[in-house]
Structure formats: structure tokens, C-alpha cells
């Protein structure tokens, strides 16, 4: 069964050992993060300065990485962090800054034991995601739901496939040399069409 954290409480969930995220004893803990959401609570006058945004995002990356390392220090199951795409850039500079922030976040989280980071946009070609059909600006504005339903399904599929891979029983395979045992001939010499089954 899935248990969700309260709205907007990612850092608190990561830092609190008794939180649902950190005290999870079964399965996988999942964090979905959209860097653009870090700017949501800033007053509009503070979002006009790209230098202020840069300083703010650098500080927020530092806090998030520290919180994730703290979480991994007391978590007993693997943590899956899905980095969700940021849209609704107000300027090209903001778009570049958000992309740079995501890169810094990924770089700073490399090698954290028990943490698997997935960049959702890397799977867009696999799931045939049309970038123009991802964002839902109206729902984002009124309810902080940034994506269209179809993309939410894509994110859910991405999460479930990664979780399934971690939880499914391991398959054991025995590889044996069957040349001149199950068939006559050596596949490496005569190819698959040159062997004979008696």
C-alpha cells in the first residue's frame, strides 16, 4: 500500500527519522521533485532578479542534498528520486538557471548509498512523450498540479517499473556450453544454421 506525505513537506519528511518516508520498512521510498516548485513561494519581486534566483537555488540545492543524505543515513529501504521536468519558464535565463540547478543537484547526489536518481525527461523518447502535451498551466496555477493526466500516468509507470525491478525476485540463470551436447556442431564456428539436432 502506498502512503503519501503531506503537501510541500519533502524536506521535513527527509529530515525526520519518524516520517513515513524515513521509517518505511518495506518496499521503496519515492520522492518526486520538480525544481521549478522551489520558486513557487518566492514573492514576485524577488523572482525578477536572476542573481537572487541563482543564490536562492544554490542554497536550496545544498539544503536538499543535506536532507537527502540525512534521510539515507537512517532509511532502511532504497530511495527513488524522480526528477520531474520543470516548465513555465518566465525568461530564457530562468530556463537556463533551472537546467543548471538540476545538473548541480544530480552531481551532488551521485554516490549517495541507497539512492537511485531517475531523470523523467530521459525516458520521454521511450514513452513517446510529446513535450507540448506535458504541462497543464491552468491546473498548476489553481491547484499546483503541473502536468496533464497523461503525463501523470507516464510518471506513475516510470516509478512502478523502477520499484518493480527492485522488488521482483531475482532470476537465476545457468549458462552452459551446449555445443556437441544438445546439438552437433559448434555455434561459434558454423553459426546457428549450421548446427544439427538429432
Coordinates of N, CA and C in Angstrom, one line a residue:
X1 N 0.8 -1.2 0.0 CA 0.0 0.0 0.0 C 0.9 1.2 0.0
X2 N 0.5 2.2 -0.7 CA 1.2 3.5 -0.8 C 0.8 4.4 0.3
X3 N 1.7 5.2 0.9 CA 1.4 6.2 1.9 C 2.0 7.5 1.4
X4 N 1.3 8.5 1.3 CA 1.8 9.8 0.8 C 2.1 10.8 2.0
X5 N 3.1 11.6 1.7 CA 3.5 12.6 2.7 C 2.6 13.8 2.5
X6 N 2.5 14.7 3.5 CA 1.7 15.9 3.4 C 2.3 16.8 2.3
X7 N 1.4 17.7 1.8 CA 1.8 18.6 0.7 C 2.9 19.5 1.1
X8 N 3.9 19.6 0.2 CA 5.0 20.6 0.4 C 5.9 20.3 1.6
X9 N 6.0 19.0 2.0 CA 6.8 18.7 3.2 C 8.0 17.7 2.8
X10 N 8.6 17.9 1.7 CA 9.6 17.0 1.3 C 10.8 17.1 2.2
X11 N 11.3 18.3 2.5 CA 12.5 18.4 3.4 C 12.2 17.9 4.7
X12 N 11.0 18.2 5.3 CA 10.7 17.7 6.6 C 10.6 16.2 6.6
X13 N 10.1 15.6 5.6 CA 10.0 14.1 5.5 C 11.4 13.5 5.5
X14 N 12.3 14.1 4.7 CA 13.6 13.6 4.6 C 14.4 13.7 5.9
X15 N 14.2 14.8 6.6 CA 14.9 15.1 7.8 C 14.4 14.4 9.1
X16 N 13.2 14.0 9.1 CA 12.5 13.4 10.3 C 12.6 11.9 10.3
X17 N 13.4 11.3 11.2 CA 13.5 9.8 11.2 C 12.2 9.1 11.4
X18 N 11.2 9.7 12.0 CA 9.9 9.0 12.2 C 8.9 9.3 11.1
X19 N 9.3 10.0 10.1 CA 8.4 10.3 9.0 C 8.0 9.0 8.2
X20 N 6.9 9.1 7.5 CA 6.5 7.9 6.7 C 7.6 7.6 5.6
X21 N 8.3 8.6 5.1 CA 9.3 8.3 4.1 C 10.5 7.7 4.7
X22 N 10.9 8.1 5.9 CA 12.2 7.6 6.5 C 12.0 6.4 7.3
X23 N 10.8 6.2 7.8 CA 10.5 5.0 8.7 C 10.0 3.8 7.9
X24 N 9.9 3.9 6.6 CA 9.4 2.9 5.7 C 10.3 1.6 5.9
X25 N 9.7 0.5 6.2 CA 10.4 -0.7 6.4 C 10.3 -1.7 5.2
X26 N 9.3 -1.4 4.3 CA 9.1 -2.3 3.2 C 9.0 -1.6 1.9
X27 N 9.4 -2.2 0.8 CA 9.3 -1.6 -0.5 C 10.4 -0.6 -0.8
X28 N 9.9 0.5 -1.3 CA 10.8 1.6 -1.8 C 10.2 2.9 -1.4
X29 N 11.0 3.9 -0.9 CA 10.6 5.2 -0.7 C 10.8 6.0 -2.0
X30 N 9.8 6.8 -2.3 CA 9.8 7.5 -3.6 C 9.6 9.0 -3.4
X31 N 10.5 9.8 -4.0 CA 10.4 11.3 -3.9 C 10.3 11.8 -5.3
X32 N 9.2 12.5 -5.6 CA 9.1 13.2 -6.9 C 9.4 14.7 -6.7
X33 N 10.4 15.2 -7.5 CA 10.8 16.5 -7.3 C 10.8 17.3 -8.6
X34 N 10.2 18.5 -8.5 CA 10.2 19.4 -9.7 C 10.9 20.7 -9.2
X35 N 12.1 21.0 -9.7 CA 12.9 22.1 -9.2 C 12.1 23.4 -9.3
X36 N 11.3 23.6 -10.3 CA 10.5 24.8 -10.5 C 9.7 25.1 -9.3
X37 N 9.2 24.1 -8.6 CA 8.4 24.3 -7.4 C 9.1 25.0 -6.3
X38 N 10.4 25.0 -6.3 CA 11.2 25.7 -5.3 C 11.0 27.2 -5.4
X39 N 10.6 27.7 -6.6 CA 10.4 29.1 -6.8 C 9.0 29.5 -6.5
X40 N 8.1 28.6 -6.2 CA 6.7 28.9 -6.1 C 6.3 29.9 -5.0
X41 N 7.0 29.7 -3.8 CA 6.7 30.5 -2.7 C 7.4 31.9 -2.6
X42 N 8.3 32.1 -3.6 CA 9.0 33.4 -3.6 C 8.1 34.5 -4.0
X43 N 8.2 35.7 -3.3 CA 7.5 36.9 -3.7 C 7.9 37.3 -5.1
X44 N 6.9 37.8 -5.9 CA 7.2 38.1 -7.3 C 8.3 39.1 -7.5
X45 N 8.5 40.0 -6.6 CA 9.6 41.0 -6.7 C 11.0 40.3 -6.6
X46 N 11.0 39.2 -5.9 CA 12.3 38.5 -5.7 C 12.6 37.6 -6.9
X47 N 11.6 37.2 -7.7 CA 11.9 36.4 -8.8 C 12.3 37.1 -10.1
X48 N 12.3 38.5 -10.0 CA 12.7 39.3 -11.1 C 14.3 39.3 -11.3
X49 N 15.0 39.1 -10.2 CA 16.5 39.1 -10.3 C 17.0 37.7 -10.5
X50 N 17.7 37.5 -11.6 CA 18.3 36.2 -11.9 C 19.4 35.9 -10.9
X51 N 20.1 36.9 -10.4 CA 21.1 36.7 -9.5 C 20.6 36.2 -8.1
X52 N 19.4 36.8 -7.7 CA 18.8 36.4 -6.5 C 18.3 35.0 -6.6
X53 N 17.7 34.6 -7.8 CA 17.2 33.3 -8.0 C 18.4 32.3 -8.0
X54 N 19.5 32.7 -8.5 CA 20.7 31.8 -8.5 C 21.2 31.5 -7.1
X55 N 21.2 32.5 -6.3 CA 21.7 32.4 -4.9 C 20.7 31.5 -4.1
X56 N 19.4 31.8 -4.4 CA 18.3 31.0 -3.7 C 18.4 29.6 -4.0
X57 N 18.5 29.3 -5.3 CA 18.5 27.9 -5.8 C 19.8 27.1 -5.3
X58 N 20.9 27.8 -5.3 CA 22.1 27.2 -4.8 C 21.9 26.8 -3.4
X59 N 21.4 27.7 -2.6 CA 21.1 27.4 -1.2 C 20.1 26.2 -1.0
X60 N 19.1 26.2 -1.8 CA 18.1 25.2 -1.8 C 18.6 23.8 -2.2
X61 N 19.5 23.8 -3.2 CA 20.1 22.5 -3.6 C 21.0 22.0 -2.4
X62 N 21.7 22.9 -1.8 CA 22.5 22.5 -0.6 C 21.7 21.9 0.5
X63 N 20.5 22.5 0.8 CA 19.6 22.1 1.8 C 19.0 20.7 1.5
X64 N 18.6 20.6 0.2 CA 18.0 19.3 -0.3 C 19.0 18.2 -0.2
X65 N 20.2 18.4 -0.7 CA 21.3 17.3 -0.7 C 21.6 16.9 0.8
X66 N 21.7 17.9 1.7 CA 21.9 17.6 3.1 C 20.8 16.8 3.7
X67 N 19.5 17.2 3.3 CA 18.4 16.5 3.8 C 18.3 15.0 3.3
X68 N 18.7 14.9 2.0 CA 18.7 13.5 1.4 C 19.8 12.6 2.0
X69 N 20.9 13.2 2.3 CA 22.0 12.4 2.9 C 21.6 12.0 4.3
X70 N 20.9 13.0 5.1 CA 20.4 12.7 6.4 C 19.4 11.5 6.3
X71 N 18.5 11.6 5.4 CA 17.4 10.6 5.2 C 18.1 9.2 4.9
X72 N 19.1 9.2 4.0 CA 19.7 7.9 3.7 C 20.5 7.4 4.9
X73 N 20.9 8.2 5.8 CA 21.6 7.8 7.0 C 20.7 7.0 7.9
X74 N 19.4 7.2 7.9 CA 18.5 6.4 8.8 C 17.4 5.6 8.1
X75 N 17.4 5.7 6.7 CA 16.4 4.9 6.0 C 16.8 3.4 5.9
X76 N 15.8 2.6 5.9 CA 16.2 1.1 5.9 C 15.8 0.5 4.5
X77 N 15.2 1.3 3.6 CA 14.9 0.8 2.3 C 15.4 1.8 1.3
X78 N 15.6 1.3 0.0 CA 16.1 2.2 -1.0 C 15.2 3.4 -1.2
X79 N 15.8 4.5 -1.7 CA 15.0 5.7 -2.0 C 15.1 5.9 -3.5
X80 N 14.0 6.2 -4.2 CA 14.0 6.5 -5.6 C 13.6 8.0 -5.7
X81 N 14.5 8.8 -6.3 CA 14.2 10.2 -6.5 C 14.0 10.4 -8.0
X82 N 12.8 10.8 -8.3 CA 12.4 11.1 -9.7 C 12.5 12.6 -9.9
X83 N 13.4 13.0 -10.8 CA 13.5 14.5 -11.1 C 12.5 14.8 -12.2
X84 N 11.4 15.5 -11.9 CA 10.4 15.7 -12.9 C 10.7 17.0 -13.6
X85 N 10.2 17.1 -14.9 CA 10.6 18.3 -15.7 C 10.0 19.6 -15.2
X86 N 10.7 20.7 -15.3 CA 10.3 22.0 -14.9 C 9.9 22.7 -16.2
X87 N 8.7 23.3 -16.2 CA 8.2 24.1 -17.3 C 7.7 25.4 -16.8
X88 N 7.1 26.2 -17.6 CA 6.7 27.6 -17.3 C 7.8 28.5 -16.9
X89 N 8.8 28.6 -17.8 CA 9.9 29.5 -17.6 C 9.4 30.9 -17.9
X90 N 9.7 31.9 -17.1 CA 9.3 33.2 -17.4 C 10.3 33.9 -18.4
X91 N 11.6 33.5 -18.4 CA 12.6 34.0 -19.3 C 13.5 32.9 -19.7
X92 N 14.3 33.1 -20.8 CA 15.3 32.1 -21.2 C 16.4 32.0 -20.1
X93 N 16.7 33.1 -19.4 CA 17.7 33.0 -18.3 C 17.2 32.1 -17.2
X94 N 15.9 32.2 -16.8 CA 15.3 31.3 -15.8 C 15.4 29.8 -16.2
X95 N 15.1 29.6 -17.5 CA 15.1 28.2 -18.1 C 16.5 27.7 -17.9
X96 N 17.5 28.5 -18.3 CA 18.9 28.0 -18.2 C 19.3 27.8 -16.7
X97 N 18.8 28.7 -15.8 CA 19.2 28.5 -14.4 C 18.6 27.3 -13.8
X98 N 17.3 27.0 -14.2 CA 16.7 25.7 -13.7 C 17.4 24.5 -14.2
X99 N 17.8 24.5 -15.5 CA 18.6 23.4 -16.0 C 19.9 23.2 -15.3
X100 N 20.6 24.3 -15.0 CA 21.8 24.3 -14.3 C 21.6 23.8 -12.9
X101 N 20.5 24.2 -12.2 CA 20.2 23.7 -10.9 C 20.0 22.2 -10.9
X102 N 19.3 21.7 -11.9 CA 19.0 20.3 -11.9 C 20.4 19.5 -12.1
X103 N 21.2 20.0 -12.9 CA 22.6 19.4 -13.1 C 23.4 19.4 -11.8
X104 N 23.3 20.5 -11.1 CA 24.1 20.6 -9.8 C 23.5 19.6 -8.8
X105 N 22.2 19.5 -8.8 CA 21.5 18.5 -7.9 C 21.9 17.1 -8.2
X106 N 21.9 16.7 -9.5 CA 22.3 15.4 -9.9 C 23.8 15.1 -9.5
X107 N 24.6 16.1 -9.8 CA 26.1 15.9 -9.5 C 26.3 15.8 -8.0
X108 N 25.6 16.5 -7.2 CA 25.8 16.5 -5.7 C 25.2 15.2 -5.1
X109 N 24.3 14.5 -5.8 CA 23.6 13.3 -5.2 C 24.3 12.1 -5.7
X110 N 25.3 12.2 -6.6 CA 26.0 11.0 -7.1 C 26.6 10.3 -6.0
X111 N 26.5 9.0 -6.0 CA 27.2 8.1 -5.0 C 26.6 8.1 -3.6
X112 N 25.4 8.7 -3.4 CA 24.7 8.6 -2.1 C 24.2 7.1 -2.0
X113 N 24.7 6.4 -1.0 CA 24.3 5.0 -0.9 C 22.8 4.8 -0.7
X114 N 22.2 3.9 -1.4 CA 20.8 3.6 -1.3 C 19.9 4.5 -2.0
X115 N 20.4 5.5 -2.8 CA 19.6 6.4 -3.5 C 19.8 6.2 -5.0
X116 N 18.6 6.0 -5.7 CA 18.6 5.9 -7.1 C 17.9 7.1 -7.7
X117 N 18.6 7.8 -8.6 CA 18.0 9.1 -9.2 C 17.6 8.8 -10.6
X118 N 16.4 9.2 -10.9 CA 15.9 9.0 -12.3 C 15.4 10.3 -12.8
X119 N 15.9 10.7 -14.0 CA 15.5 11.9 -14.6 C 14.4 11.6 -15.6
X120 N 13.2 12.0 -15.3 CA 12.0 11.6 -16.1 C 12.1 11.9 -17.5
X121 N 12.6 13.1 -17.9 CA 12.7 13.5 -19.3 C 13.6 12.6 -20.1
X122 N 14.5 11.9 -19.5 CA 15.4 11.0 -20.2 C 14.6 9.8 -20.8
X123 N 13.4 9.6 -20.2 CA 12.5 8.5 -20.7 C 11.4 8.9 -21.6
X124 N 11.4 10.2 -22.0 CA 10.4 10.7 -22.9 C 10.4 10.1 -24.2
X125 N 11.6 9.9 -24.8 CA 11.6 9.2 -26.1 C 11.0 7.7 -26.0
X126 N 11.4 7.0 -24.9 CA 10.9 5.7 -24.7 C 9.4 5.6 -24.6
X127 N 8.8 6.6 -23.9 CA 7.3 6.6 -23.7 C 6.6 7.4 -24.8
X128 N 7.4 7.9 -25.8 CA 6.8 8.8 -26.9 C 6.1 10.0 -26.3
X129 N 6.7 10.7 -25.4 CA 6.1 11.8 -24.7 C 6.3 13.0 -25.6
X130 N 5.2 13.7 -26.0 CA 5.2 15.0 -26.7 C 5.4 16.1 -25.7
X131 N 6.5 16.8 -25.7 CA 6.8 17.8 -24.8 C 5.7 18.9 -24.7
X132 N 5.0 19.1 -25.8 CA 3.9 20.1 -25.7 C 2.7 19.6 -25.0
X133 N 2.6 18.3 -24.7 CA 1.4 17.8 -24.0 C 1.7 17.4 -22.6
X134 N 2.7 18.0 -22.0 CA 3.1 17.6 -20.6 C 2.5 18.6 -19.6
X135 N 2.7 19.9 -19.8 CA 2.3 20.9 -18.9 C 0.8 21.2 -18.9
X136 N 0.3 21.4 -17.7 CA -1.1 21.9 -17.5 C -1.0 23.2 -16.7
X137 N -0.9 24.3 -17.5 CA -0.6 25.6 -16.8 C -1.8 26.1 -15.9
X138 N -3.0 25.8 -16.4 CA -4.2 26.2 -15.6 C -4.2 25.5 -14.2
X139 N -4.1 24.1 -14.3 CA -4.2 23.4 -13.0 C -3.0 23.7 -12.1
X140 N -1.9 24.0 -12.8 CA -0.7 24.4 -12.0 C -1.0 25.7 -11.2
X141 N -1.6 26.6 -11.9 CA -1.9 27.9 -11.3 C -2.9 27.8 -10.2
X142 N -3.9 27.0 -10.3 CA -5.0 27.0 -9.3 C -4.9 25.9 -8.3
X143 N -4.1 24.8 -8.6 CA -4.1 23.7 -7.7 C -2.7 23.1 -7.5
X144 N -1.7 23.7 -8.2 CA -0.3 23.2 -8.1 C -0.2 21.7 -8.6
X145 N -0.9 21.5 -9.7 CA -0.9 20.2 -10.4 C -0.3 20.6 -11.8
X146 N 1.1 20.4 -11.9 CA 1.7 21.0 -13.1 C 1.6 20.2 -14.4
X147 N 1.1 18.9 -14.3 CA 1.1 18.1 -15.5 C -0.3 17.7 -15.9
X148 N -0.4 17.4 -17.2 CA -1.7 16.8 -17.7 C -1.8 15.4 -17.3
X149 N -3.0 14.8 -17.2 CA -3.2 13.5 -16.7 C -2.4 12.4 -17.4
X150 N -2.3 12.5 -18.7 CA -1.5 11.5 -19.5 C 0.0 11.5 -19.0
X151 N 0.5 12.7 -18.7 CA 1.9 12.7 -18.2 C 2.0 12.1 -16.8
X152 N 1.0 12.4 -16.0 CA 1.0 11.8 -14.6 C 1.0 10.3 -14.7
X153 N 0.3 9.7 -15.7 CA 0.3 8.3 -15.9 C 1.7 7.8 -16.3
X154 N 2.4 8.6 -17.1 CA 3.8 8.3 -17.5 C 4.7 8.3 -16.3
X155 N 4.6 9.3 -15.5 CA 5.4 9.3 -14.2 C 5.1 8.1 -13.4
X156 N 3.8 7.8 -13.2 CA 3.4 6.6 -12.4 C 4.0 5.3 -13.0
X157 N 4.0 5.2 -14.3 CA 4.5 4.0 -14.9 C 6.0 3.9 -14.7
X158 N 6.7 5.0 -14.9 CA 8.1 5.1 -14.6 C 8.5 4.7 -13.2
X159 N 7.8 5.2 -12.2 CA 8.0 4.8 -10.8 C 7.8 3.4 -10.6
X160 N 6.6 2.9 -11.1 CA 6.3 1.5 -10.8 C 7.3 0.5 -11.4
X161 N 7.7 0.8 -12.6 CA 8.7 -0.1 -13.3 C 10.0 -0.1 -12.5
X162 N 10.5 1.0 -12.0 CA 11.7 1.0 -11.2 C 11.5 0.3 -9.9
X163 N 10.3 0.5 -9.3 CA 10.1 -0.1 -8.0 C 9.9 -1.7 -8.2
X164 N 9.3 -2.0 -9.3 CA 9.1 -3.5 -9.6 C 10.4 -4.2 -9.7
X165 N 11.3 -3.5 -10.5 CA 12.7 -4.0 -10.7 C 13.4 -4.3 -9.4
X166 N 13.1 -3.4 -8.4 CA 13.8 -3.6 -7.1 C 13.2 -4.7 -6.2
X167 N 11.8 -4.8 -6.4 CA 11.1 -5.8 -5.5 C 10.9 -7.1 -6.1
X168 N 11.0 -7.3 -7.4 CA 10.7 -8.6 -8.0 C 11.8 -9.5 -7.6
X169 N 11.5 -10.8 -7.4 CA 12.5 -11.8 -7.1 C 13.6 -11.9 -8.2
X170 N 14.8 -12.1 -7.8 CA 15.9 -12.2 -8.7 C 15.8 -13.5 -9.5
X171 N 16.1 -13.5 -10.7 CA 16.1 -14.7 -11.6 C 17.5 -15.2 -11.6
X172 N 17.6 -16.5 -11.5 CA 18.9 -17.2 -11.6 C 19.0 -17.9 -12.9
X173 N 20.1 -17.7 -13.6 CA 20.3 -18.3 -14.9 C 21.5 -19.2 -14.8
X174 N 21.4 -20.4 -15.4 CA 22.6 -21.2 -15.5 C 22.9 -21.3 -17.0
X175 N 24.1 -20.9 -17.4 CA 24.5 -20.8 -18.8 C 25.5 -22.0 -18.9
X176 N 25.2 -22.9 -19.9 CA 26.1 -24.0 -20.1 C 26.5 -24.0 -21.6
X177 N 27.6 -24.7 -21.9 CA 28.0 -24.8 -23.3 C 27.3 -26.1 -23.9
X178 N 26.4 -25.8 -24.8 CA 25.6 -26.9 -25.4 C 26.2 -27.4 -26.7
X179 N 27.3 -26.8 -27.2 CA 27.9 -27.3 -28.4 C 28.3 -28.8 -28.3
X180 N 27.9 -29.6 -29.3 CA 28.2 -31.0 -29.3 C 27.6 -31.8 -28.1
X181 N 26.7 -31.2 -27.4 CA 26.0 -31.8 -26.3 C 24.5 -31.9 -26.6
X182 N 23.8 -30.8 -26.8 CA 22.4 -30.8 -27.2 C 22.3 -30.8 -28.7
X183 N 23.3 -30.4 -29.4 CA 23.3 -30.4 -30.8 C 24.7 -30.7 -31.3
X184 N 24.7 -31.1 -32.6 CA 26.0 -31.4 -33.2 C 26.5 -30.1 -33.9
X185 N 27.8 -29.8 -33.6 CA 28.4 -28.6 -34.2 C 28.7 -27.6 -33.1
X186 N 29.5 -26.6 -33.5 CA 29.9 -25.5 -32.6 C 29.3 -24.2 -33.2
X187 N 28.4 -23.6 -32.5 CA 27.7 -22.4 -33.0 C 28.7 -21.3 -33.4
X188 N 29.8 -21.2 -32.6 CA 30.7 -20.1 -32.9 C 31.5 -20.3 -34.2
X189 N 31.5 -21.6 -34.7 CA 32.2 -21.9 -35.9 C 31.3 -22.0 -37.1
X190 N 30.1 -22.6 -36.9 CA 29.2 -22.9 -38.1 C 28.0 -22.0 -38.1
X191 N 27.8 -21.2 -37.0 CA 26.6 -20.3 -36.9 C 25.4 -21.1 -36.5
X192 N 24.3 -20.5 -36.1 CA 23.1 -21.1 -35.6 C 22.4 -22.0 -36.7
X193 N 22.6 -21.7 -38.0 CA 22.0 -22.5 -39.0 C 22.8 -23.8 -39.4
X194 N 24.1 -23.8 -38.9 CA 24.9 -24.9 -39.3 C 24.9 -26.1 -38.3
X195 N 24.2 -25.9 -37.2 CA 24.2 -27.0 -36.2 C 23.1 -27.9 -36.5
X196 N 23.2 -29.2 -36.0 CA 22.2 -30.2 -36.3 C 21.6 -30.8 -35.0
X197 N 20.3 -30.9 -35.0 CA 19.6 -31.6 -33.9 C 19.2 -33.0 -34.3
X198 N 19.6 -34.0 -33.6 CA 19.3 -35.4 -34.0 C 18.1 -35.8 -33.2

